[in-house]
Coordinates of N, CA and C and ligand atoms in Angstrom, one line a residue:
M19 N 145.6 46.8 74.5 CA 144.3 46.7 75.2 C 144.4 47.3 76.6
T20 N 143.5 48.1 77.0 CA 143.5 48.7 78.3 C 143.0 47.7 79.3
Q21 N 143.2 48.0 80.6 CA 142.7 47.1 81.7 C 141.2 47.0 81.6
D22 N 140.5 48.2 81.4 CA 139.1 48.2 81.3 C 138.6 47.3 80.2
E23 N 139.2 47.4 79.0 CA 138.8 46.6 77.9 C 139.0 45.1 78.2
W24 N 140.1 44.8 78.9 CA 140.3 43.4 79.2 C 139.2 42.8 80.1
W25 N 138.8 43.6 81.1 CA 137.7 43.1 82.0 C 136.4 43.1 81.2
M26 N 136.2 44.0 80.3 CA 135.0 44.0 79.6 C 134.9 42.8 78.7
Q27 N 136.0 42.3 78.2 CA 136.0 41.1 77.4 C 135.5 39.9 78.3
R28 N 135.8 39.9 79.6 CA 135.3 38.9 80.5 C 133.8 39.0 80.6
A29 N 133.3 40.2 80.8 CA 131.9 40.4 80.9 C 131.2 40.0 79.6
L30 N 131.8 40.1 78.4 CA 131.2 39.7 77.2 C 131.1 38.2 77.1
V31 N 131.9 37.5 77.8 CA 131.8 36.0 77.8 C 130.4 35.6 78.4
W32 N 130.0 36.4 79.4 CA 128.8 36.1 80.1 C 127.6 36.6 79.3
A33 N 127.8 37.7 78.5 CA 126.8 38.1 77.6 C 126.5 37.1 76.5
D34 N 127.6 36.4 76.0 CA 127.4 35.4 75.1 C 126.7 34.2 75.7
Y35 N 127.0 33.9 76.9 CA 126.4 32.8 77.6 C 124.9 33.1 77.8
A36 N 124.5 34.3 78.1 CA 123.1 34.6 78.2 C 122.4 34.4 76.9
A37 N 123.0 34.8 75.8 CA 122.4 34.6 74.4 C 122.2 33.1 74.2
Q38 N 123.2 32.3 74.6 CA 123.1 30.9 74.3 C 121.9 30.3 75.1
Q39 N 121.5 30.9 76.2 CA 120.4 30.5 77.0 C 119.1 31.1 76.5
G40 N 119.2 31.9 75.5 CA 118.0 32.6 74.9 C 117.6 33.8 75.7
E41 N 118.5 34.3 76.5 CA 118.3 35.6 77.2 C 118.9 36.8 76.5
I42 N 118.4 38.0 76.7 CA 119.1 39.1 76.1 C 120.5 39.2 76.6
P43 N 121.4 39.3 75.6 CA 122.9 39.2 75.9 C 123.5 40.3 76.7
V44 N 123.4 40.3 78.0 CA 124.0 41.3 78.8 C 124.8 40.5 79.9
G45 N 126.1 40.8 80.0 CA 126.9 40.2 81.0 C 127.6 41.2 81.9
A46 N 127.9 40.7 83.1 CA 128.6 41.6 84.1 C 129.6 40.9 84.9
I47 N 130.6 41.5 85.4 CA 131.5 41.0 86.3 C 131.9 42.0 87.4
L48 N 132.2 41.6 88.6 CA 132.5 42.5 89.6 C 134.0 42.2 90.0
V49 N 134.8 43.3 90.0 CA 136.2 43.2 90.3 C 136.5 43.8 91.6
H50 N 137.3 43.1 92.5 CA 137.7 43.6 93.8 C 139.2 43.4 94.0
N51 N 139.9 44.4 94.3 CA 141.4 44.3 94.4 C 142.0 43.6 93.3
G52 N 141.6 44.0 92.1 CA 142.2 43.4 90.9 C 141.9 41.9 90.6
Q53 N 140.9 41.4 91.3 CA 140.4 40.0 91.1 C 139.0 40.0 90.8
E54 N 138.6 39.0 89.9 CA 137.2 38.8 89.6 C 136.5 38.1 90.7
L55 N 135.5 38.9 91.3 CA 134.9 38.4 92.5 C 133.6 37.7 92.1
A56 N 132.8 38.2 91.1 CA 131.5 37.6 90.8 C 131.2 37.9 89.4
Q57 N 130.2 37.1 88.9 CA 129.8 37.2 87.5 C 128.3 37.2 87.5
G58 N 127.7 37.8 86.4 CA 126.3 37.8 86.3 C 125.9 37.8 84.8
W59 N 124.8 37.2 84.5 CA 124.3 37.3 83.1 C 122.8 37.5 83.2
N60 N 122.2 38.1 82.3 CA 120.8 38.4 82.3 C 120.0 37.1 82.3
Q61 N 119.1 36.9 83.2 CA 118.4 35.6 83.3 C 116.9 35.9 83.8
T62 N 116.3 36.9 83.3 CA 115.0 37.3 83.7 C 114.0 36.3 83.3
V63 N 114.1 35.7 82.1 CA 113.1 34.7 81.6 C 113.3 33.4 82.3
I64 N 114.5 32.9 82.4 CA 114.8 31.6 83.0 C 114.4 31.6 84.5
Q65 N 114.7 32.7 85.2 CA 114.4 32.8 86.6 C 113.0 33.3 86.8
C66 N 112.3 33.7 85.8 CA 111.0 34.3 85.9 C 111.0 35.4 87.0
D67 N 112.1 36.3 86.8 CA 112.4 37.3 87.8 C 112.7 38.6 87.1
P68 N 111.9 39.6 87.1 CA 112.2 40.9 86.4 C 113.4 41.6 87.0
S69 N 113.9 41.2 88.2 CA 115.1 41.9 88.7 C 116.4 41.1 88.4
A70 N 116.3 40.0 87.7 CA 117.5 39.2 87.4 C 118.3 39.7 86.3
H71 N 118.6 41.0 86.3 CA 119.5 41.6 85.4 C 121.0 41.2 85.7
A72 N 121.9 41.2 84.8 CA 123.2 40.8 85.0 C 123.9 41.5 86.2
E73 N 123.7 42.8 86.3 CA 124.3 43.5 87.4 C 123.8 43.0 88.8
I74 N 122.5 42.8 88.9 CA 121.9 42.4 90.1 C 122.4 41.0 90.5
V75 N 122.5 40.1 89.5 CA 123.0 38.8 89.8 C 124.4 38.8 90.3
A76 N 125.2 39.7 89.7 CA 126.7 39.8 90.1 C 126.8 40.4 91.5
V77 N 126.0 41.4 91.7 CA 126.0 42.1 93.0 C 125.6 41.1 94.1
R78 N 124.6 40.4 93.9 CA 124.1 39.4 94.9 C 125.2 38.4 95.2
Q79 N 125.8 37.9 94.2 CA 126.8 36.9 94.3 C 128.0 37.5 95.1
A80 N 128.4 38.7 94.7 CA 129.6 39.3 95.3 C 129.3 39.6 96.8
A81 N 128.1 40.0 97.2 CA 127.8 40.3 98.6 C 127.9 39.1 99.4
K82 N 127.5 37.9 98.9 CA 127.6 36.7 99.6 C 129.0 36.3 99.7
Q83 N 129.8 36.5 98.7 CA 131.2 36.1 98.7 C 132.0 36.9 99.7
L84 N 131.7 38.2 99.8 CA 132.4 39.0 100.8 C 131.7 39.0 102.1
N85 N 130.6 38.4 102.2 CA 129.8 38.4 103.4 C 129.5 39.8 103.9
N86 N 129.2 40.7 103.0 CA 129.1 42.1 103.3 C 128.1 42.7 102.2
Y87 N 127.1 43.4 102.6 CA 126.2 44.0 101.6 C 126.7 45.3 101.0
R88 N 127.9 45.8 101.6 CA 128.5 46.9 101.0 C 129.7 46.4 100.2
L89 N 129.7 46.7 98.9 CA 130.7 46.2 98.0 C 131.8 47.4 97.8
L90 N 132.4 47.7 98.9 CA 133.4 48.8 98.9 C 134.6 48.5 98.0
D91 N 135.1 49.5 97.3 CA 136.3 49.3 96.5 C 136.1 48.3 95.4
T92 N 134.9 48.2 94.8 CA 134.7 47.3 93.7 C 134.4 48.1 92.4
T93 N 134.7 47.4 91.3 CA 134.3 48.0 90.0 C 133.4 47.0 89.3
L94 N 132.3 47.4 88.9 CA 131.4 46.6 88.1 C 131.6 46.9 86.6
Y95 N 131.8 45.8 85.9 CA 131.9 45.9 84.4 C 130.6 45.3 83.8
V96 N 129.9 46.0 83.0 CA 128.7 45.4 82.4 C 128.6 45.9 80.9
T97 N 128.1 45.0 80.1 CA 128.2 45.2 78.6 C 127.2 46.2 78.1
L98 N 126.1 46.5 78.9 CA 125.1 47.5 78.5 C 124.9 48.5 79.7
E99 N 124.7 49.7 79.3 CA 124.5 50.7 80.3 C 123.4 50.3 81.3
P100 N 123.6 50.4 82.6 CA 122.7 50.0 83.6 C 121.3 50.7 83.5
C101 N 120.2 50.0 83.9 CA 118.9 50.6 83.9 C 118.7 51.3 85.3
V102 N 117.6 51.9 85.5 CA 117.3 52.6 86.8 C 117.4 51.6 87.9
M103 N 116.8 50.5 87.8 CA 116.8 49.5 88.9 C 118.3 49.1 89.3
C104 N 119.0 48.8 88.3 CA 120.4 48.3 88.5 C 121.3 49.5 89.1
A105 N 121.1 50.6 88.5 CA 121.9 51.8 89.0 C 121.5 52.1 90.5
G106 N 120.3 51.9 90.8 CA 119.9 52.1 92.2 C 120.5 51.1 93.1
A107 N 120.5 49.8 92.7 CA 121.2 48.7 93.5 C 122.7 49.0 93.6
L108 N 123.3 49.5 92.6 CA 124.7 49.8 92.6 C 125.1 50.9 93.6
V109 N 124.2 51.9 93.7 CA 124.3 52.9 94.7 C 124.2 52.3 96.1
H110 N 123.1 51.5 96.3 CA 122.9 50.9 97.6 C 124.1 50.0 98.0
A111 N 124.7 49.4 97.0 CA 125.8 48.4 97.3 C 127.2 49.2 97.5
R112 N 127.1 50.5 97.3 CA 128.4 51.3 97.4 C 129.5 50.9 96.5
V113 N 129.1 50.4 95.3 CA 130.1 50.1 94.3 C 130.9 51.4 94.0
K114 N 132.2 51.3 93.8 CA 133.0 52.4 93.7 C 133.0 53.0 92.2
R115 N 133.0 52.0 91.3 CA 133.2 52.5 89.9 C 132.4 51.5 89.0
V116 N 131.8 52.1 87.9 CA 131.0 51.3 87.0 C 131.6 51.6 85.6
V117 N 131.9 50.5 84.9 CA 132.3 50.7 83.5 C 131.3 49.9 82.6
F118 N 130.8 50.5 81.6 CA 129.8 49.8 80.8 C 130.2 49.9 79.3
G119 N 129.6 49.0 78.5 CA 130.0 48.9 77.1 C 129.0 49.8 76.3
A120 N 128.0 49.2 75.8 CA 127.0 49.9 74.9 C 126.2 50.9 75.6
Y121 N 125.9 52.0 75.0 CA 125.0 53.0 75.6 C 123.6 52.5 75.3
D122 N 122.6 52.8 76.2 CA 121.2 52.5 76.0 C 120.4 53.8 76.0
P123 N 120.3 54.4 74.8 CA 119.7 55.7 74.7 C 118.2 55.8 75.2
K124 N 117.5 54.6 75.2 CA 116.1 54.6 75.6 C 115.9 54.5 77.1
T125 N 116.7 53.7 77.8 CA 116.4 53.5 79.2 C 117.7 53.6 80.1
G126 N 118.8 53.9 79.5 CA 120.1 54.0 80.2 C 120.0 55.0 81.4
A127 N 120.5 54.5 82.6 CA 120.4 55.3 83.8 C 121.8 55.7 84.2
T128 N 122.7 55.7 83.3 CA 124.1 56.1 83.7 C 124.6 57.2 82.7
G129 N 123.6 58.1 82.5 CA 124.0 59.3 81.7 C 123.1 59.5 80.4
S130 N 122.6 58.3 79.8 CA 121.9 58.5 78.6 C 120.5 59.1 78.8
R131 N 119.7 58.4 79.6 CA 118.3 58.9 79.8 C 118.1 59.5 81.2
F132 N 118.8 58.8 82.2 CA 118.8 59.3 83.6 C 120.3 59.2 84.0
D133 N 120.6 59.9 85.1 CA 122.0 59.8 85.6 C 122.0 59.5 87.1
V134 N 121.5 58.3 87.4 CA 121.3 57.9 88.8 C 122.6 57.8 89.5
L135 N 123.7 57.3 88.9 CA 124.9 57.0 89.6 C 125.6 58.3 90.0
R136 N 125.4 59.4 89.3 CA 126.0 60.7 89.7 C 125.1 61.7 90.2
D137 N 123.9 61.3 90.5 CA 122.9 62.2 91.1 C 123.3 62.7 92.4
L138 N 123.5 64.0 92.6 CA 124.1 64.6 93.8 C 123.1 64.5 95.0
R139 N 121.9 64.1 94.7 CA 120.9 63.9 95.8 C 121.2 62.6 96.6
H140 N 122.0 61.7 96.0 CA 122.4 60.5 96.7 C 123.6 60.8 97.6
N141 N 123.7 60.0 98.7 CA 124.9 60.3 99.5 C 126.1 59.5 99.1
H142 N 126.0 58.7 98.0 CA 127.1 58.0 97.4 C 127.1 58.2 95.9
H143 N 128.3 58.5 95.4 CA 128.4 58.7 94.0 C 129.4 57.8 93.4
I144 N 129.1 57.4 92.2 CA 129.9 56.3 91.6 C 130.6 56.9 90.3
D145 N 131.9 56.6 90.2 CA 132.6 57.0 89.0 C 132.1 56.1 87.8
C146 N 131.9 56.7 86.7 CA 131.4 56.0 85.5 C 132.2 56.2 84.3
L147 N 132.3 55.1 83.5 CA 133.0 55.2 82.2 C 132.1 54.4 81.3
G148 N 131.6 55.0 80.2 CA 130.8 54.3 79.2 C 131.5 54.1 77.9
G149 N 131.0 53.2 77.1 CA 131.5 53.1 75.7 C 132.8 52.2 75.6
V150 N 133.1 51.4 76.6 CA 134.3 50.5 76.5 C 133.9 49.3 75.7
L151 N 134.5 49.0 74.6 CA 134.2 47.9 73.7 C 132.7 48.0 73.3
A152 N 132.3 49.3 73.1 CA 130.8 49.5 72.9 C 130.4 48.8 71.6
E153 N 131.2 48.7 70.6 CA 130.8 48.1 69.3 C 130.6 46.6 69.5
S154 N 131.5 45.9 70.2 CA 131.3 44.5 70.4 C 130.1 44.2 71.3
C155 N 129.9 45.1 72.3 CA 128.8 44.9 73.2 C 127.5 45.1 72.5
G156 N 127.4 46.2 71.7 CA 126.2 46.5 71.0 C 125.8 45.5 69.9
A157 N 126.9 45.0 69.2 CA 126.7 44.0 68.1 C 126.0 42.8 68.6
R158 N 126.3 42.3 69.9 CA 125.7 41.1 70.4 C 124.2 41.4 70.6
L159 N 123.8 42.6 71.0 CA 122.4 42.9 71.2 C 121.7 43.0 69.9
K160 N 122.3 43.6 68.9 CA 121.7 43.7 67.6 C 121.5 42.4 67.0
D161 N 122.5 41.5 67.0 CA 122.4 40.2 66.5 C 121.3 39.4 67.1
F162 N 121.2 39.5 68.5 CA 120.2 38.8 69.2 C 118.8 39.2 68.8
F163 N 118.6 40.5 68.7 CA 117.2 40.9 68.3 C 116.9 40.7 66.8
R164 N 117.9 40.8 66.0 CA 117.7 40.5 64.6 C 117.3 39.0 64.4
H165 N 118.0 38.1 65.1 CA 117.7 36.7 65.1 C 116.3 36.4 65.6
K166 N 115.9 37.1 66.7 CA 114.6 36.9 67.2 C 113.5 37.3 66.2
R167 N 113.7 38.4 65.5 CA 112.7 38.8 64.5 C 112.6 37.8 63.4
L168 N 113.7 37.1 63.1 CA 113.6 36.1 62.0 C 112.9 34.8 62.4
L169 N 112.8 34.6 63.7 CA 112.2 33.3 64.2 C 110.7 33.2 63.8
Ligands
LIG375 ZN1 119.2 46.6 84.9

């Protein structure tokens, strides 16, 4: 198992937690100097907050932890390709690297539909790697929506 896969498994724990709470199963963790600094899981329904995506939750927690709104030298691991909102927040936070699991061909903003993280019009660019444990990450989403349809 690669280091990226190992961290992605940590993010998957939070995706599973989100599913247990009835939320779309997306999980994220933020790693700084080889240590897990913050975690996030999608909680838009519970918080009644359209911005409470896993990435935003993790970024907010990490910024408080570091007492710095710039998350320099951090890597964000997230089980689903970030959307436009999250990709924008990651650029503002100056995250160094983003690793995601499943691709989101409909609204993904990290290469699928938009490419916010690598848009040269920003003054900060983020290294990206997609498709890490993509099958496990995507299976959770498929199961969640399949189960929802059966309700
Ligand atoms: Zn998002």
